[in-house]
Amino acid sequence: MKTLEDYLQLHANDDPDKTAVITPCGKITYTQLHKEVCKKAETFAATRGKPVAFRNTQDISFLTTYMGIHMAGGIAVPLEKDLPEDRRRAIETGLTDCEIPADVADILFTTGTTGKAKGVMISHQAILADAENLIDAHGYDSRLTFVICGPLNHIGSLSKIFPVIMCGASLYLLEGMKDLNAFFNAFDYPCTKMATFLVPASIRILITLYADRLKTYARKIDFIETGAAPITHQDMKTLSRLLPHSRLYNTYASTETGIISTYNFQDGRYIEGCLGFPMRHSRFQITSKGTIACSGATLTSGYANDPELTALTLRDHTFFTADYGRIDDEGRLHIAGREDDIINTGGMKVSPVEVESAALTFPTVTDCVCISAPHPIIGNALKLLVVMTDGADLDPKLLASHLRRTLENFKVPFYYEKVSSIRRTYNGKVDRKYYKVKLDNS
C-alpha cells in the first residue's frame, strides 16, 4: 500500500457495506465513498503533480475532494472555509511555479499565529507513517467510530482520517463544537466504541459545564486524544475521574513534524506538560539550546516556496522545532513552551504557559493569558488577563498570593486585568501573536 486511497479501495472490496463516514445528515459506506472518490478523481485528471486549492467544507464532499485529488495524482491544498478570496488567490498564485517533490500529497497552511502562514508539504509516506503511529499507540481498529469536530484543513483533525481509513473504521464528522447537543448526539450513534480529538479548551468546557452528561458515555468512549495546547493537571485529573474506563492521551504533534509522541494521563499522576514516549515511526531529542528536534518518517518534506526556511529547520532528516522541552529519566518528552513565546522580564525568562497553568488552579479563574506589559523601571513586566466565573470579582492580591504557592516570585505577574474572553486560534491555542501585536501598537 502506497497511499491512503489504496486502503480505501481495499476496504471497499473486502467490506463493501461497512459504514465509512457519518454526518448529522446521513452516512456513506466504503463502497459508496470509493465510487465518489473515483468520480472526483476523473474531474482532477489534469492536475497530476499540481497543487489544487479548495475550501474546507467539513463534510463528506471534503473527503471525496481531498482523496480524489490524491487519486488523480494531484496535491491537495485544503484551506480555511472562510479564507478571504484575495488570500486564496495569493496562495494559488504562489504555488503556480513552486517546485514540489514527487511524493508530496498535501500542502497545509499553518495559522500563522507565530509569524506569516507557511505552506507545509506532507508526503504520502508521512501520511501512512502518521496513520501507523496513531493505530499502534492509541489502538484504532475497525470497530471504532471516531468523532472529528475540528477543521479538516489542519493536521490536528485531518490526521485522524488517516488511521480511520487505514484500519477500516468509521468517521463521524461535525462542524465544530458550537453545537454541543450535536456533539453529544454523535456519541449516541449505535456502535460499540467511540473516540475523539478535543483541544484542551473544549475539554475544559465539557468538564466544567457538561460533566454529568459527559460521564454517561464513560463506558462507550474508548479514548480521547488532546493536544495543540497545554492541558492542566487539574483538567487531566477531572477528565480521568469522569471517564475512568477511557484511555486519555496528550500528544505531541505539529504540521511540520507529524504525530510524534503520546502520554496516557489515565495513570494517576496527570503529569502536566508530559507528552510521553516516541511513537513507532518517530524519534525526538533535545538540542543544546533546549529545544525539541524530531526525526522519522512523519516529517514534512519542507516549506513550499521557501527553501531558506526549509534549510534552517530541516537538516539531516531532522526537524528542529521552536519548542522548549526535556526528556525525563523514563525517556518521556516534556514540553515547556515555545522559544518565541518566552517573556524576558527583569533579566529572567518566563514561560507564559507555566504562569497560566498555575492561574487556572484558582477556583474562580476559567481562562487566562500571560503577556508582557511595559514597566517604567524593569522595561517589561508580566501581566495576567483573566476570565472569571460569572459573578466573581478579580482580587489581584488574592490571586497573586495563590500563584506564589507554586511559582517563583519573578514568575508572579505584576499586573492583572479582568477580561470577558481570551482570544484563541481554531485549535484552542492562545493567539499569542494577537497579544504581541496589540502590545507593539499600544
Short mmCIF file of C-alpha atoms in Angstrom, two decimals:
data_model
loop_
_atom_site.label_atom_id
_atom_site.label_comp_id
_atom_site.label_asym_id
_atom_site.label_seq_id
_atom_site.Cartn_x
_atom_site.Cartn_y
_atom_site.Cartn_z
CA MET A 1 0.00 0.00 0.00
CA LYS A 2 1.49 3.31 -1.11
CA THR A 3 -1.33 5.76 -0.43
CA LEU A 4 -4.32 6.23 1.83
CA GLU A 5 -6.51 5.77 -1.23
CA ASP A 6 -5.13 2.24 -1.66
CA TYR A 7 -6.56 1.39 1.76
CA LEU A 8 -9.89 2.94 0.79
CA GLN A 9 -10.08 0.64 -2.22
CA LEU A 10 -9.08 -2.36 -0.10
CA HIS A 11 -11.93 -1.83 2.36
CA ALA A 12 -14.39 -1.09 -0.45
CA ASN A 13 -13.52 -4.53 -1.88
CA ASP A 14 -13.27 -6.51 1.36
CA ASP A 15 -16.05 -4.92 3.44
CA PRO A 16 -18.23 -3.00 0.95
CA ASP A 17 -21.18 -2.34 3.25
CA LYS A 18 -19.13 -1.09 6.19
CA THR A 19 -20.03 2.49 7.17
CA ALA A 20 -17.16 4.79 6.30
CA VAL A 21 -18.49 8.26 7.15
CA ILE A 22 -21.39 9.58 9.23
CA THR A 23 -22.66 13.15 9.46
CA PRO A 24 -25.78 14.55 11.16
CA CYS A 25 -27.36 14.45 7.67
CA GLY A 26 -26.58 10.85 6.71
CA LYS A 27 -23.90 8.24 6.17
CA ILE A 28 -21.97 6.52 3.39
CA THR A 29 -20.37 3.07 3.04
CA TYR A 30 -16.82 2.31 1.99
CA THR A 31 -18.06 1.22 -1.45
CA GLN A 32 -20.03 4.44 -1.90
CA LEU A 33 -17.12 6.57 -0.67
CA HIS A 34 -14.72 4.83 -3.04
CA LYS A 35 -17.05 5.37 -6.01
CA GLU A 36 -17.45 9.07 -5.16
CA VAL A 37 -13.68 9.49 -4.80
CA CYS A 38 -13.13 7.82 -8.18
CA LYS A 39 -15.66 10.21 -9.77
CA LYS A 40 -13.88 13.18 -8.25
CA ALA A 41 -10.53 11.86 -9.44
CA GLU A 42 -11.81 11.98 -13.03
CA THR A 43 -12.57 15.70 -12.65
CA PHE A 44 -8.98 16.28 -11.46
CA ALA A 45 -7.32 14.26 -14.22
CA ALA A 46 -5.36 17.28 -15.45
CA THR A 47 -3.90 18.09 -12.02
CA ARG A 48 -1.23 15.36 -11.80
CA GLY A 49 1.76 16.80 -9.98
CA LYS A 50 -0.02 20.12 -9.45
CA PRO A 51 -1.39 21.71 -6.26
CA VAL A 52 -5.20 22.04 -6.08
CA ALA A 53 -6.57 24.53 -3.53
CA PHE A 54 -10.08 24.01 -2.16
CA ARG A 55 -12.05 25.16 0.86
CA ASN A 56 -12.80 23.01 3.88
CA THR A 57 -16.49 22.05 3.96
CA GLN A 58 -16.33 19.71 6.99
CA ASP A 59 -18.47 17.06 5.29
CA ILE A 60 -18.33 14.04 3.01
CA SER A 61 -17.61 16.24 -0.01
CA PHE A 62 -14.37 17.35 1.66
CA LEU A 63 -13.22 13.72 1.84
CA THR A 64 -14.17 12.95 -1.77
CA THR A 65 -12.35 16.08 -2.98
CA TYR A 66 -9.29 15.52 -0.78
CA MET A 67 -8.88 11.85 -1.72
CA GLY A 68 -9.97 12.43 -5.31
CA ILE A 69 -7.10 14.88 -5.80
CA HIS A 70 -4.69 12.28 -4.41
CA MET A 71 -6.12 9.54 -6.63
CA ALA A 72 -5.63 11.75 -9.70
CA GLY A 73 -2.01 12.35 -8.72
CA GLY A 74 -2.58 15.93 -7.65
CA ILE A 75 -1.56 17.69 -4.44
CA ALA A 76 -4.35 18.60 -2.02
CA VAL A 77 -4.25 22.14 -0.58
CA PRO A 78 -7.19 22.39 1.86
CA LEU A 79 -7.87 25.95 3.02
CA GLU A 80 -9.92 27.65 5.71
CA LYS A 81 -13.63 27.71 4.95
CA ASP A 82 -13.84 31.48 5.45
CA LEU A 83 -10.48 32.42 3.95
CA PRO A 84 -10.79 35.78 2.14
CA GLU A 85 -10.84 35.38 -1.63
CA ASP A 86 -7.79 37.60 -2.18
CA ARG A 87 -5.80 35.43 0.26
CA ARG A 88 -6.91 32.28 -1.58
CA ARG A 89 -5.82 33.76 -4.92
CA ALA A 90 -2.48 34.76 -3.42
CA ILE A 91 -1.90 31.19 -2.19
CA GLU A 92 -2.79 29.73 -5.60
CA THR A 93 -0.53 32.21 -7.38
CA GLY A 94 2.33 31.49 -5.01
CA LEU A 95 2.07 27.75 -5.71
CA THR A 96 1.86 28.06 -9.50
CA ASP A 97 5.59 27.72 -10.20
CA CYS A 98 6.55 26.09 -6.92
CA GLU A 99 8.99 23.16 -7.07
CA ILE A 100 7.29 20.30 -5.25
CA PRO A 101 8.92 16.92 -4.54
CA ALA A 102 7.33 14.00 -6.39
CA ASP A 103 5.85 12.20 -3.35
CA VAL A 104 4.09 15.22 -1.82
CA ALA A 105 0.38 14.59 -1.18
CA ASP A 106 -0.68 17.73 0.72
CA ILE A 107 0.32 21.32 1.35
CA LEU A 108 -1.15 22.51 4.64
CA PHE A 109 -1.03 26.17 5.55
CA THR A 110 -0.31 26.95 9.19
CA THR A 111 -2.40 29.52 11.04
CA GLY A 112 0.46 31.98 11.24
CA THR A 113 -0.01 32.76 14.95
CA THR A 114 3.77 33.00 15.38
CA GLY A 115 4.50 34.58 12.01
CA LYS A 116 3.19 34.56 8.46
CA ALA A 117 1.31 31.46 7.29
CA LYS A 118 3.58 28.82 5.75
CA GLY A 119 2.78 26.06 3.28
CA VAL A 120 3.93 22.77 4.81
CA MET A 121 4.47 19.93 2.32
CA ILE A 122 3.47 16.45 3.51
CA SER A 123 4.27 13.26 1.61
CA HIS A 124 2.17 10.14 1.08
CA GLN A 125 4.80 8.30 3.15
CA ALA A 126 4.30 10.73 6.05
CA ILE A 127 0.52 10.25 5.90
CA LEU A 128 0.86 6.46 6.18
CA ALA A 129 3.50 6.77 8.91
CA ASP A 130 1.22 9.11 10.90
CA ALA A 131 -1.60 6.58 10.50
CA GLU A 132 0.53 3.70 11.76
CA ASN A 133 1.82 5.81 14.66
CA LEU A 134 -1.73 6.51 15.82
CA ILE A 135 -3.02 2.98 15.25
CA ASP A 136 -0.12 1.48 17.17
CA ALA A 137 -0.14 4.00 20.06
CA HIS A 138 -3.87 4.64 20.51
CA GLY A 139 -5.36 1.31 19.49
CA TYR A 140 -7.54 2.15 16.48
CA ASP A 141 -9.37 -0.81 14.95
CA SER A 142 -12.24 -1.44 12.53
CA ARG A 143 -14.88 -1.35 15.30
CA LEU A 144 -14.12 2.25 16.21
CA THR A 145 -16.20 5.31 15.31
CA PHE A 146 -14.05 8.43 15.54
CA VAL A 147 -15.74 11.82 16.03
CA ILE A 148 -14.00 14.71 14.27
CA CYS A 149 -15.16 18.18 15.29
CA GLY A 150 -12.09 20.25 14.37
CA PRO A 151 -11.28 21.80 10.98
CA LEU A 152 -10.13 19.27 8.40
CA ASN A 153 -7.72 21.69 6.75
CA HIS A 154 -5.36 21.44 9.75
CA ILE A 155 -3.24 18.49 10.83
CA GLY A 156 -4.91 18.05 14.24
CA SER A 157 -8.17 16.72 12.76
CA LEU A 158 -7.01 15.80 9.26
CA SER A 159 -4.53 13.32 10.72
CA LYS A 160 -7.37 11.35 12.33
CA ILE A 161 -8.73 10.50 8.88
CA PHE A 162 -5.50 8.61 8.19
CA PRO A 163 -5.75 5.81 10.81
CA VAL A 164 -9.52 5.51 10.41
CA ILE A 165 -9.25 4.81 6.67
CA MET A 166 -6.18 2.62 7.09
CA CYS A 167 -7.87 0.26 9.56
CA GLY A 168 -11.38 0.41 8.06
CA ALA A 169 -13.06 2.19 10.97
CA SER A 170 -15.78 4.88 10.74
CA LEU A 171 -15.61 8.69 10.80
CA TYR A 172 -18.30 10.90 12.32
CA LEU A 173 -17.92 14.45 11.00
CA LEU A 174 -19.21 17.52 12.85
CA GLU A 175 -18.93 21.24 12.16
CA GLY A 176 -17.06 22.30 15.26
CA MET A 177 -18.06 22.38 18.93
CA LYS A 178 -20.50 25.31 18.85
CA ASP A 179 -23.49 22.95 18.91
CA LEU A 180 -22.80 20.77 21.93
CA ASN A 181 -26.09 18.93 21.51
CA ALA A 182 -24.84 17.75 18.11
CA PHE A 183 -21.57 16.71 19.76
CA PHE A 184 -23.31 14.57 22.37
CA ASN A 185 -25.79 13.24 19.80
CA ALA A 186 -22.82 11.92 17.84
CA PHE A 187 -21.94 9.73 20.83
CA ASP A 188 -25.42 8.24 20.72
CA TYR A 189 -24.54 6.66 17.38
CA PRO A 190 -25.11 2.88 17.65
CA CYS A 191 -21.66 1.32 17.84
CA THR A 192 -19.55 -0.45 20.44
CA LYS A 193 -16.80 2.11 20.95
CA MET A 194 -16.05 5.72 20.09
CA ALA A 195 -13.18 8.17 20.31
CA THR A 196 -12.45 11.81 19.55
CA PHE A 197 -9.80 14.52 19.47
CA LEU A 198 -10.50 17.57 21.65
CA VAL A 199 -8.34 20.61 22.28
CA PRO A 200 -7.86 21.48 25.99
CA ALA A 201 -10.20 24.48 25.75
CA SER A 202 -13.04 22.19 24.63
CA ILE A 203 -12.24 19.69 27.36
CA ARG A 204 -12.45 22.47 29.94
CA ILE A 205 -15.91 23.47 28.67
CA LEU A 206 -17.15 19.88 28.83
CA ILE A 207 -15.84 19.10 32.31
CA THR A 208 -16.95 22.46 33.72
CA LEU A 209 -20.44 22.79 32.24
CA TYR A 210 -21.42 19.32 31.00
CA ALA A 211 -19.70 16.89 33.37
CA ASP A 212 -22.84 14.90 34.19
CA ARG A 213 -23.72 14.44 30.54
CA LEU A 214 -20.17 13.52 29.56
CA LYS A 215 -19.87 10.77 32.16
CA THR A 216 -22.97 9.00 30.80
CA TYR A 217 -20.72 7.94 27.90
CA ALA A 218 -17.97 6.61 30.18
CA ARG A 219 -18.41 3.02 29.00
CA LYS A 220 -18.62 3.94 25.32
CA ILE A 221 -15.67 6.31 24.96
CA ASP A 222 -12.66 4.15 24.18
CA PHE A 223 -10.21 7.06 24.19
CA ILE A 224 -9.88 10.81 23.89
CA GLU A 225 -6.80 12.48 22.46
CA THR A 226 -5.84 16.06 23.21
CA GLY A 227 -3.01 18.27 22.03
CA ALA A 228 -2.21 21.52 20.20
CA ALA A 229 -2.22 23.46 23.51
CA PRO A 230 -1.33 22.73 27.15
CA ILE A 231 -3.77 20.84 29.37
CA THR A 232 -3.58 21.43 33.12
CA HIS A 233 -3.01 18.84 35.82
CA GLN A 234 -6.44 19.57 37.29
CA ASP A 235 -8.24 19.17 33.96
CA MET A 236 -6.46 15.86 33.36
CA LYS A 237 -7.48 14.68 36.81
CA THR A 238 -11.11 15.75 36.38
CA LEU A 239 -11.46 14.14 32.95
CA SER A 240 -9.93 10.93 34.29
CA ARG A 241 -12.46 10.88 37.12
CA LEU A 242 -15.39 11.38 34.72
CA LEU A 243 -14.13 8.75 32.26
CA PRO A 244 -12.40 6.12 34.41
CA HIS A 245 -12.57 3.41 31.73
CA SER A 246 -11.21 5.53 28.86
CA ARG A 247 -7.65 5.98 27.69
CA LEU A 248 -6.76 9.69 27.72
CA TYR A 249 -3.85 10.85 25.60
CA ASN A 250 -1.82 14.05 25.48
CA THR A 251 0.01 14.02 22.14
CA TYR A 252 2.92 15.96 20.67
CA ALA A 253 2.40 16.78 17.01
CA SER A 254 2.67 19.63 14.55
CA THR A 255 2.10 20.19 10.85
CA GLU A 256 5.86 20.03 10.26
CA THR A 257 6.75 17.06 12.47
CA GLY A 258 3.67 14.90 12.09
CA ILE A 259 2.47 12.81 15.04
CA ILE A 260 5.46 12.19 17.30
CA SER A 261 4.70 11.02 20.85
CA THR A 262 1.85 10.46 23.29
CA TYR A 263 1.18 10.11 27.02
CA ASN A 264 -1.81 8.30 28.55
CA PHE A 265 -2.59 10.51 31.54
CA GLN A 266 -5.07 7.96 32.88
CA ASP A 267 -2.15 6.83 35.05
CA GLY A 268 -3.00 8.50 38.37
CA ARG A 269 -0.16 11.02 38.03
CA TYR A 270 -1.61 13.50 35.49
CA ILE A 271 1.81 14.92 34.67
CA GLU A 272 1.43 18.43 33.27
CA GLY A 273 3.46 19.03 30.12
CA CYS A 274 4.22 15.33 29.64
CA LEU A 275 3.98 14.11 26.03
CA GLY A 276 5.11 10.56 26.53
CA PHE A 277 7.25 8.16 24.55
CA PRO A 278 8.04 8.34 20.84
CA MET A 279 5.64 6.54 18.53
CA ARG A 280 6.54 3.73 16.13
CA HIS A 281 8.00 5.81 13.27
CA SER A 282 9.28 8.77 15.28
CA ARG A 283 12.16 9.91 17.46
CA PHE A 284 12.91 13.05 19.45
CA GLN A 285 15.93 14.68 21.05
CA ILE A 286 16.72 17.90 22.91
CA THR A 287 19.16 20.29 21.25
CA SER A 288 21.97 22.14 23.01
CA LYS A 289 19.74 25.21 23.40
CA GLY A 290 16.95 23.14 24.96
CA THR A 291 14.54 22.87 22.03
CA ILE A 292 12.90 19.74 20.65
CA ALA A 293 14.17 18.15 17.44
CA CYS A 294 12.24 15.32 15.73
CA SER A 295 13.16 12.67 13.20
CA GLY A 296 11.43 9.79 11.46
CA ALA A 297 9.05 9.05 8.59
CA THR A 298 6.36 11.57 9.58
CA LEU A 299 8.36 14.75 8.92
CA THR A 300 7.44 17.44 6.42
CA SER A 301 9.10 17.48 3.01
CA GLY A 302 9.77 21.19 3.55
CA TYR A 303 8.08 24.54 3.09
CA ALA A 304 6.55 25.36 -0.27
CA ASN A 305 8.34 28.24 -1.99
CA ASP A 306 10.66 28.77 1.00
CA PRO A 307 13.95 26.88 0.58
CA GLU A 308 15.69 29.15 3.10
CA LEU A 309 13.29 28.30 5.92
CA THR A 310 13.38 24.64 4.91
CA ALA A 311 17.17 24.62 5.15
CA LEU A 312 17.05 26.37 8.51
CA THR A 313 14.61 23.93 10.15
CA LEU A 314 15.04 20.63 8.27
CA ARG A 315 18.58 19.25 8.33
CA ASP A 316 19.99 15.72 8.27
CA HIS A 317 16.48 14.20 8.22
CA THR A 318 15.69 16.06 11.45
CA PHE A 319 13.20 18.87 12.02
CA PHE A 320 14.28 21.49 14.57
CA THR A 321 11.26 22.98 16.36
CA ALA A 322 10.96 26.17 18.41
CA ASP A 323 9.51 24.23 21.36
CA TYR A 324 11.48 24.05 24.60
CA GLY A 325 11.48 20.59 26.13
CA ARG A 326 13.23 17.95 28.17
CA ILE A 327 13.38 14.16 28.34
CA ASP A 328 12.84 12.60 31.77
CA ASP A 329 14.61 9.60 33.28
CA GLU A 330 11.98 7.26 31.81
CA GLY A 331 12.51 8.57 28.28
CA ARG A 332 9.32 10.63 28.05
CA LEU A 333 9.15 14.01 26.37
CA HIS A 334 8.04 17.10 28.32
CA ILE A 335 7.27 20.48 26.76
CA ALA A 336 7.92 23.84 28.42
CA GLY A 337 6.60 26.31 25.85
CA ARG A 338 7.72 27.84 22.57
CA GLU A 339 11.03 29.63 22.15
CA ASP A 340 9.31 32.69 20.69
CA ASP A 341 6.69 32.83 23.47
CA ILE A 342 9.19 33.18 26.32
CA ILE A 343 8.89 36.54 28.12
CA ASN A 344 12.03 38.29 29.35
CA THR A 345 11.29 40.29 32.50
CA GLY A 346 13.97 41.87 34.65
CA GLY A 347 16.59 39.67 33.01
CA MET A 348 14.68 36.48 33.85
CA LYS A 349 12.99 34.25 31.27
CA VAL A 350 9.44 33.11 31.97
CA SER A 351 7.25 30.65 30.10
CA PRO A 352 3.72 32.13 29.99
CA VAL A 353 2.30 28.60 29.86
CA GLU A 354 3.64 27.88 33.36
CA VAL A 355 2.01 31.03 34.75
CA GLU A 356 -1.30 30.29 33.01
CA SER A 357 -1.39 26.73 34.29
CA ALA A 358 -0.88 27.95 37.86
CA ALA A 359 -3.58 30.61 37.47
CA LEU A 360 -6.11 28.08 36.16
CA THR A 361 -5.96 26.27 39.50
CA PHE A 362 -7.54 29.32 41.17
CA PRO A 363 -11.20 28.42 41.81
CA THR A 364 -12.80 31.40 40.05
CA VAL A 365 -10.42 31.68 37.05
CA THR A 366 -11.89 29.98 33.97
CA ASP A 367 -9.39 31.17 31.35
CA CYS A 368 -6.31 33.40 31.18
CA VAL A 369 -3.28 34.55 29.23
CA CYS A 370 0.05 35.82 30.50
CA ILE A 371 1.53 38.61 28.38
CA SER A 372 4.32 41.17 28.51
CA ALA A 373 3.47 44.75 29.52
CA PRO A 374 5.62 47.91 29.76
CA HIS A 375 7.13 48.70 33.16
CA PRO A 376 8.77 52.07 33.99
CA ILE A 377 11.78 50.53 35.74
CA ILE A 378 12.47 46.98 34.52
CA GLY A 379 11.21 47.52 30.96
CA ASN A 380 8.85 44.52 30.73
CA ALA A 381 6.66 43.01 33.41
CA LEU A 382 4.25 40.09 33.39
CA LYS A 383 0.56 40.86 33.03
CA LEU A 384 -2.22 38.33 33.54
CA LEU A 385 -5.51 38.73 31.72
CA VAL A 386 -8.14 36.59 33.40
CA VAL A 387 -11.68 35.44 32.71
CA MET A 388 -13.59 34.93 35.94
CA THR A 389 -16.61 32.74 36.66
CA ASP A 390 -19.96 34.50 36.41
CA GLY A 391 -20.41 36.99 39.24
CA ALA A 392 -16.84 36.66 40.53
CA ASP A 393 -14.66 39.75 41.00
CA LEU A 394 -10.92 39.84 40.44
CA ASP A 395 -8.84 40.37 43.58
CA PRO A 396 -5.25 40.78 42.31
CA LYS A 397 -3.67 40.40 45.75
CA LEU A 398 -5.54 37.16 46.42
CA LEU A 399 -4.67 35.72 43.02
CA ALA A 400 -1.00 36.76 43.35
CA SER A 401 -0.86 35.10 46.77
CA HIS A 402 -2.24 31.91 45.23
CA LEU A 403 0.37 31.97 42.45
CA ARG A 404 3.25 32.38 44.92
CA ARG A 405 2.41 28.96 46.34
CA THR A 406 3.63 27.26 43.17
CA LEU A 407 5.70 29.85 41.27
CA GLU A 408 8.97 31.62 41.98
CA ASN A 409 8.49 35.30 42.76
CA PHE A 410 9.82 36.52 39.40
CA LYS A 411 7.13 34.43 37.64
CA VAL A 412 4.24 36.03 39.55
CA PRO A 413 2.63 38.74 37.35
CA PHE A 414 2.90 42.39 38.34
CA TYR A 415 -0.31 43.47 36.56
CA TYR A 416 -3.78 41.89 36.50
CA GLU A 417 -6.84 42.62 34.39
CA LYS A 418 -10.27 41.04 34.22
CA VAL A 419 -11.46 40.41 30.63
CA SER A 420 -14.55 38.81 29.11
CA SER A 421 -12.68 36.28 26.97
CA ILE A 422 -9.25 35.15 25.77
CA ARG A 423 -8.56 35.21 22.07
CA ARG A 424 -7.70 31.75 20.75
CA THR A 425 -6.99 30.11 17.42
CA TYR A 426 -9.15 27.42 15.78
CA ASN A 427 -7.37 24.67 17.75
CA GLY A 428 -7.65 26.18 21.21
CA LYS A 429 -4.19 27.75 21.36
CA VAL A 430 -3.91 31.21 22.87
CA ASP A 431 -3.48 33.61 19.96
CA ARG A 432 -0.18 34.98 21.26
CA LYS A 433 0.59 36.79 18.03
CA TYR A 434 -2.58 38.85 18.53
CA TYR A 435 -1.47 39.92 22.02
CA LYS A 436 2.08 40.67 20.85
CA VAL A 437 0.81 42.85 18.01
CA LYS A 438 -1.56 44.58 20.43
CA LEU A 439 1.36 45.33 22.77
CA ASP A 440 3.52 46.63 19.90
CA ASN A 441 0.72 49.01 18.84
CA SER A 442 -0.05 50.26 22.35
#
